[in-house]
Amino acid sequence: MIDFSLRISIFLVAFSSLMAWQWYSPRGTLLQWRQRWRHNLILLMLGALCVRLIQPVLLSIVALSNQGEGWLTQLGLPLWALVLISILLLDCLIYWQHRLFHRVPLLWRLHRVHHSDPELDVSSAIRFHPVEIVMSLCIKATAVWLFGIPVEAVLIFDVLLNASAMFNHTNVRLSPRLEKWVKVLVVTPDMHRIHHSRISEEANSNYGFFLSIWDAFFGSKRPEAMNGDEGLNIGMPGTKAYQPNTLGDLLLMPLKNFKKSRKSE
Ligand SMILES: [Zn+2]
């Protein structure tokens, strides 16, 4: 949210490292990657453009209206403690925001663009409708304004959230031993794949993008897929085989009605 050039550099390093990882050690064969990557990269560029246009306005509003003051700053804690609490707060907020985007029908219309990816790999992490990206930015700016979250925390959290979201969409599998330990704290690809199931009950679980503690704490954790990993059918929940074929399908998806899509809401 703050330093765009630093963020874009870290994004490129993380994205290309994960891309190399899934290239050398893929979890499964990707049959539609050419079309998916074209769509996902265009969505990334549209989203980045919206962020570039709106972010300075939002930052000015936040800076002018609270001048660094908020609930957190009144606690008088050292910076490291403020940063730690802010990261936990922001991640919990993202967890509930994600849950809300699944539960509220109008918001689900936007978020289902992300879930319409028929395969999962690192590029799925950048597949969001630009309107959802703008809404997410406004929600985060409100939290920064309300709590007086320090800029250092916003920057660190943005990097952590992006890297983690890319990691848990990557087409790789951790060794069972590593999986066991990593998922105690951080969402793994095994966990997040279940969230991308076409079965609504599975899609309405494992909402975390960075820390895995919120799903455990708020009762939405699903450690195993109903039909096992091999039986997990990735795609838009509530539909058997729907997938968008053009960029227009993706951008106009919020306006469309799907026969069975309410099942997932
Ligand atoms: Zn989701």
Short mmCIF file of C-alpha atoms and ligand atoms in Angstrom, two decimals:
data_model
loop_
_atom_site.label_atom_id
_atom_site.label_comp_id
_atom_site.label_asym_id
_atom_site.label_seq_id
_atom_site.Cartn_x
_atom_site.Cartn_y
_atom_site.Cartn_z
CA MET A 1 0.00 0.00 0.00
CA ILE A 2 2.90 2.37 0.64
CA ASP A 3 6.11 1.93 -1.36
CA PHE A 4 5.02 0.77 -4.80
CA SER A 5 8.50 0.19 -6.30
CA LEU A 6 9.67 -1.87 -3.30
CA ARG A 7 6.46 -3.88 -3.34
CA ILE A 8 6.64 -4.57 -7.05
CA SER A 9 10.29 -5.74 -6.73
CA ILE A 10 9.46 -8.15 -3.90
CA PHE A 11 6.37 -9.32 -5.82
CA LEU A 12 8.45 -10.11 -8.92
CA VAL A 13 11.09 -12.02 -6.95
CA ALA A 14 8.47 -14.05 -5.02
CA PHE A 15 6.32 -14.67 -8.11
CA SER A 16 9.22 -15.84 -10.28
CA SER A 17 10.66 -18.05 -7.49
CA LEU A 18 7.30 -19.78 -6.98
CA MET A 19 6.86 -20.05 -10.75
CA ALA A 20 10.24 -21.80 -10.97
CA TRP A 21 9.30 -24.09 -8.07
CA GLN A 22 6.04 -25.22 -9.70
CA TRP A 23 7.80 -25.58 -13.05
CA TYR A 24 10.47 -27.94 -11.67
CA SER A 25 8.29 -29.80 -9.20
CA PRO A 26 4.63 -29.57 -10.28
CA ARG A 27 1.94 -31.04 -8.11
CA GLY A 28 -0.29 -31.80 -11.12
CA THR A 29 -0.40 -31.21 -14.87
CA LEU A 30 -1.86 -27.86 -15.93
CA LEU A 31 -3.80 -28.26 -19.18
CA GLN A 32 -5.16 -24.74 -19.64
CA TRP A 33 -2.30 -22.60 -18.42
CA ARG A 34 -1.90 -20.48 -21.57
CA GLN A 35 -5.43 -19.01 -21.48
CA ARG A 36 -5.47 -18.81 -17.69
CA TRP A 37 -2.17 -16.98 -17.50
CA ARG A 38 -3.26 -14.49 -20.17
CA HIS A 39 -6.46 -13.72 -18.26
CA ASN A 40 -4.83 -13.66 -14.83
CA LEU A 41 -2.00 -11.34 -15.93
CA ILE A 42 -4.46 -8.91 -17.56
CA LEU A 43 -6.53 -8.88 -14.36
CA LEU A 44 -3.33 -8.17 -12.40
CA MET A 45 -2.54 -5.19 -14.64
CA LEU A 46 -6.08 -3.80 -14.43
CA GLY A 47 -6.05 -4.22 -10.64
CA ALA A 48 -2.61 -2.57 -10.33
CA LEU A 49 -3.81 0.36 -12.44
CA CYS A 50 -6.84 0.87 -10.16
CA VAL A 51 -4.61 0.69 -7.07
CA ARG A 52 -2.21 3.26 -8.56
CA LEU A 53 -5.11 5.65 -9.25
CA ILE A 54 -6.98 5.25 -5.97
CA GLN A 55 -4.24 4.60 -3.41
CA PRO A 56 -2.78 8.14 -3.29
CA VAL A 57 -6.27 9.61 -2.74
CA LEU A 58 -7.01 7.11 0.05
CA LEU A 59 -3.64 7.71 1.71
CA SER A 60 -4.17 11.47 1.65
CA ILE A 61 -7.60 11.08 3.25
CA VAL A 62 -6.22 8.77 5.97
CA ALA A 63 -3.19 10.99 6.64
CA LEU A 64 -5.25 14.20 6.79
CA SER A 65 -8.06 12.82 8.91
CA ASN A 66 -6.24 10.95 11.68
CA GLN A 67 -2.65 12.30 11.43
CA GLY A 68 -1.16 9.02 12.65
CA GLU A 69 -3.51 8.78 15.63
CA GLY A 70 -5.85 5.85 16.27
CA TRP A 71 -6.86 3.30 18.88
CA LEU A 72 -3.51 1.51 18.70
CA THR A 73 -1.30 4.59 19.03
CA GLN A 74 -3.08 5.51 22.28
CA LEU A 75 -1.70 2.32 23.91
CA GLY A 76 1.82 3.80 24.02
CA LEU A 77 3.47 0.54 22.90
CA PRO A 78 6.93 0.30 21.28
CA LEU A 79 6.98 0.21 17.46
CA TRP A 80 7.79 -3.53 17.21
CA ALA A 81 4.75 -4.41 19.35
CA LEU A 82 2.55 -2.04 17.34
CA VAL A 83 3.72 -3.66 14.10
CA LEU A 84 3.08 -7.18 15.44
CA ILE A 85 -0.41 -6.34 16.70
CA SER A 86 -1.20 -4.50 13.45
CA ILE A 87 -0.20 -7.51 11.33
CA LEU A 88 -2.45 -9.79 13.41
CA LEU A 89 -5.30 -7.27 13.19
CA LEU A 90 -4.97 -6.82 9.44
CA ASP A 91 -4.77 -10.57 8.80
CA CYS A 92 -7.86 -11.18 10.94
CA LEU A 93 -9.63 -8.43 9.00
CA ILE A 94 -8.68 -10.03 5.66
CA TYR A 95 -10.00 -13.38 6.95
CA TRP A 96 -13.40 -11.83 7.78
CA GLN A 97 -13.44 -9.80 4.59
CA HIS A 98 -12.92 -13.01 2.62
CA ARG A 99 -15.72 -14.73 4.59
CA LEU A 100 -18.00 -11.79 3.91
CA PHE A 101 -17.27 -11.92 0.18
CA HIS A 102 -18.46 -15.53 0.22
CA ARG A 103 -21.56 -14.89 2.34
CA VAL A 104 -23.01 -11.67 0.89
CA PRO A 105 -24.54 -12.44 -2.55
CA LEU A 106 -23.51 -9.12 -4.14
CA LEU A 107 -19.92 -9.48 -2.95
CA TRP A 108 -19.83 -13.13 -4.01
CA ARG A 109 -20.60 -11.99 -7.57
CA LEU A 110 -17.20 -10.24 -7.54
CA HIS A 111 -15.23 -12.86 -5.63
CA ARG A 112 -16.42 -15.75 -7.81
CA VAL A 113 -14.11 -14.41 -10.54
CA HIS A 114 -11.23 -15.64 -8.37
CA HIS A 115 -12.97 -19.00 -7.87
CA SER A 116 -13.72 -19.46 -11.57
CA ASP A 117 -10.12 -20.52 -12.23
CA PRO A 118 -10.41 -24.17 -13.35
CA GLU A 119 -6.85 -24.96 -12.27
CA LEU A 120 -4.67 -23.61 -9.49
CA ASP A 121 -1.17 -22.29 -9.79
CA VAL A 122 0.77 -19.19 -8.71
CA SER A 123 -1.10 -17.07 -11.31
CA SER A 124 -4.43 -17.83 -9.57
CA ALA A 125 -3.29 -15.58 -6.72
CA ILE A 126 -3.52 -12.51 -8.97
CA ARG A 127 -6.95 -13.37 -10.44
CA PHE A 128 -9.30 -10.88 -8.80
CA HIS A 129 -11.93 -8.62 -10.31
CA PRO A 130 -10.64 -4.98 -10.24
CA VAL A 131 -13.73 -3.87 -8.28
CA GLU A 132 -12.93 -6.43 -5.55
CA ILE A 133 -9.37 -5.07 -5.42
CA VAL A 134 -10.63 -1.49 -5.01
CA MET A 135 -13.11 -2.55 -2.30
CA SER A 136 -10.38 -4.46 -0.49
CA LEU A 137 -8.13 -1.38 -0.61
CA CYS A 138 -10.90 0.80 0.87
CA ILE A 139 -11.54 -1.72 3.69
CA LYS A 140 -7.83 -1.81 4.52
CA ALA A 141 -7.57 1.99 4.44
CA THR A 142 -10.50 2.20 6.86
CA ALA A 143 -8.70 -0.14 9.28
CA VAL A 144 -5.48 1.89 8.98
CA TRP A 145 -7.45 5.07 9.72
CA LEU A 146 -9.45 3.57 12.58
CA PHE A 147 -6.61 1.82 14.41
CA GLY A 148 -3.80 4.23 13.50
CA ILE A 149 -1.79 1.36 12.02
CA PRO A 150 1.85 2.40 11.42
CA VAL A 151 3.06 2.57 7.79
CA GLU A 152 5.80 0.01 8.57
CA ALA A 153 3.13 -2.54 9.55
CA VAL A 154 1.08 -1.89 6.40
CA LEU A 155 4.13 -2.40 4.20
CA ILE A 156 5.27 -5.58 6.00
CA PHE A 157 1.73 -7.00 6.02
CA ASP A 158 1.21 -6.31 2.31
CA VAL A 159 4.43 -8.14 1.46
CA LEU A 160 3.59 -11.08 3.77
CA LEU A 161 0.01 -11.37 2.52
CA ASN A 162 0.98 -11.24 -1.16
CA ALA A 163 3.83 -13.73 -0.78
CA SER A 164 1.67 -16.08 1.26
CA ALA A 165 -1.29 -15.88 -1.14
CA MET A 166 1.01 -16.66 -4.07
CA PHE A 167 2.59 -19.56 -2.13
CA ASN A 168 -0.72 -21.20 -1.19
CA HIS A 169 -1.99 -21.06 -4.80
CA THR A 170 1.24 -22.51 -6.23
CA ASN A 171 1.01 -25.88 -7.99
CA VAL A 172 3.34 -27.64 -5.54
CA ARG A 173 3.06 -30.05 -2.64
CA LEU A 174 5.11 -29.82 0.55
CA SER A 175 6.60 -32.98 2.04
CA PRO A 176 4.22 -34.47 4.68
CA ARG A 177 6.61 -33.50 7.46
CA LEU A 178 6.96 -29.89 6.29
CA GLU A 179 3.21 -29.64 5.63
CA LYS A 180 2.48 -30.72 9.19
CA TRP A 181 4.61 -27.95 10.68
CA VAL A 182 4.02 -25.11 8.23
CA LYS A 183 0.21 -25.33 8.38
CA VAL A 184 0.22 -24.77 12.13
CA LEU A 185 0.92 -21.11 11.41
CA VAL A 186 0.71 -20.44 7.65
CA VAL A 187 -1.87 -21.51 5.03
CA THR A 188 -0.39 -24.18 2.73
CA PRO A 189 -1.33 -25.12 -0.87
CA ASP A 190 -2.97 -28.32 0.47
CA MET A 191 -5.25 -26.25 2.73
CA HIS A 192 -6.12 -23.57 0.21
CA ARG A 193 -6.93 -26.01 -2.61
CA ILE A 194 -9.89 -27.21 -0.54
CA HIS A 195 -11.21 -23.61 -0.53
CA HIS A 196 -11.19 -23.72 -4.34
CA SER A 197 -13.41 -26.80 -4.52
CA ARG A 198 -16.60 -26.79 -6.61
CA ILE A 199 -18.37 -28.27 -3.58
CA SER A 200 -19.88 -25.31 -1.69
CA GLU A 201 -19.24 -26.75 1.78
CA GLU A 202 -15.55 -27.01 0.97
CA ALA A 203 -15.40 -23.55 -0.67
CA ASN A 204 -16.97 -22.13 2.50
CA SER A 205 -14.01 -23.22 4.62
CA ASN A 206 -10.27 -22.47 4.88
CA TYR A 207 -10.70 -18.73 4.27
CA GLY A 208 -7.21 -17.76 5.49
CA PHE A 209 -4.71 -16.25 3.07
CA PHE A 210 -1.70 -15.85 5.38
CA LEU A 211 -2.07 -17.14 8.96
CA SER A 212 -3.94 -20.43 9.41
CA ILE A 213 -4.92 -19.62 13.00
CA TRP A 214 -8.13 -17.75 12.12
CA ASP A 215 -9.81 -20.75 10.46
CA ALA A 216 -8.98 -22.85 13.51
CA PHE A 217 -10.14 -20.12 15.90
CA PHE A 218 -13.38 -19.21 14.11
CA GLY A 219 -14.36 -22.80 13.25
CA SER A 220 -13.93 -22.78 9.47
CA LYS A 221 -10.91 -25.07 9.22
CA ARG A 222 -11.21 -28.15 6.99
CA PRO A 223 -8.02 -30.21 7.15
CA GLU A 224 -9.02 -32.81 4.50
CA ALA A 225 -11.05 -32.69 1.28
CA MET A 226 -14.31 -34.71 1.44
CA ASN A 227 -13.29 -36.97 -1.46
CA GLY A 228 -9.57 -36.85 -0.80
CA ASP A 229 -7.05 -34.77 -2.69
CA GLU A 230 -7.43 -36.80 -5.90
CA GLY A 231 -11.22 -36.30 -5.88
CA LEU A 232 -11.01 -32.52 -5.40
CA ASN A 233 -12.69 -30.76 -8.32
CA ILE A 234 -11.32 -27.21 -8.69
CA GLY A 235 -13.57 -24.43 -10.02
CA MET A 236 -16.52 -22.17 -9.29
CA PRO A 237 -18.55 -23.65 -6.43
CA GLY A 238 -22.15 -24.56 -7.17
CA THR A 239 -21.39 -25.24 -10.84
CA LYS A 240 -20.38 -28.54 -12.38
CA ALA A 241 -18.21 -27.44 -15.25
CA TYR A 242 -18.59 -23.68 -15.80
CA GLN A 243 -15.50 -21.73 -16.68
CA PRO A 244 -15.10 -18.31 -18.35
CA ASN A 245 -13.50 -18.42 -21.80
CA THR A 246 -12.85 -14.75 -22.54
CA LEU A 247 -11.69 -11.68 -20.64
CA GLY A 248 -15.18 -10.23 -21.17
CA ASP A 249 -16.65 -13.30 -19.41
CA LEU A 250 -14.41 -12.57 -16.43
CA LEU A 251 -15.02 -8.82 -16.23
CA LEU A 252 -18.80 -9.14 -16.71
CA MET A 253 -19.17 -12.18 -14.45
CA PRO A 254 -20.52 -10.06 -11.53
CA LEU A 255 -23.51 -9.11 -13.73
CA LYS A 256 -24.36 -12.68 -14.74
CA ASN A 257 -26.77 -15.08 -13.13
CA PHE A 258 -25.78 -18.69 -12.78
CA LYS A 259 -28.41 -21.33 -12.23
CA LYS A 260 -26.73 -23.02 -9.33
CA SER A 261 -24.44 -20.26 -8.08
CA ARG A 262 -26.71 -19.32 -5.14
CA LYS A 263 -25.95 -22.72 -3.64
CA SER A 264 -22.47 -21.47 -2.86
CA GLU A 265 -23.70 -18.26 -1.24
ZN ZN B 1 -12.69 -17.37 -1.64
#
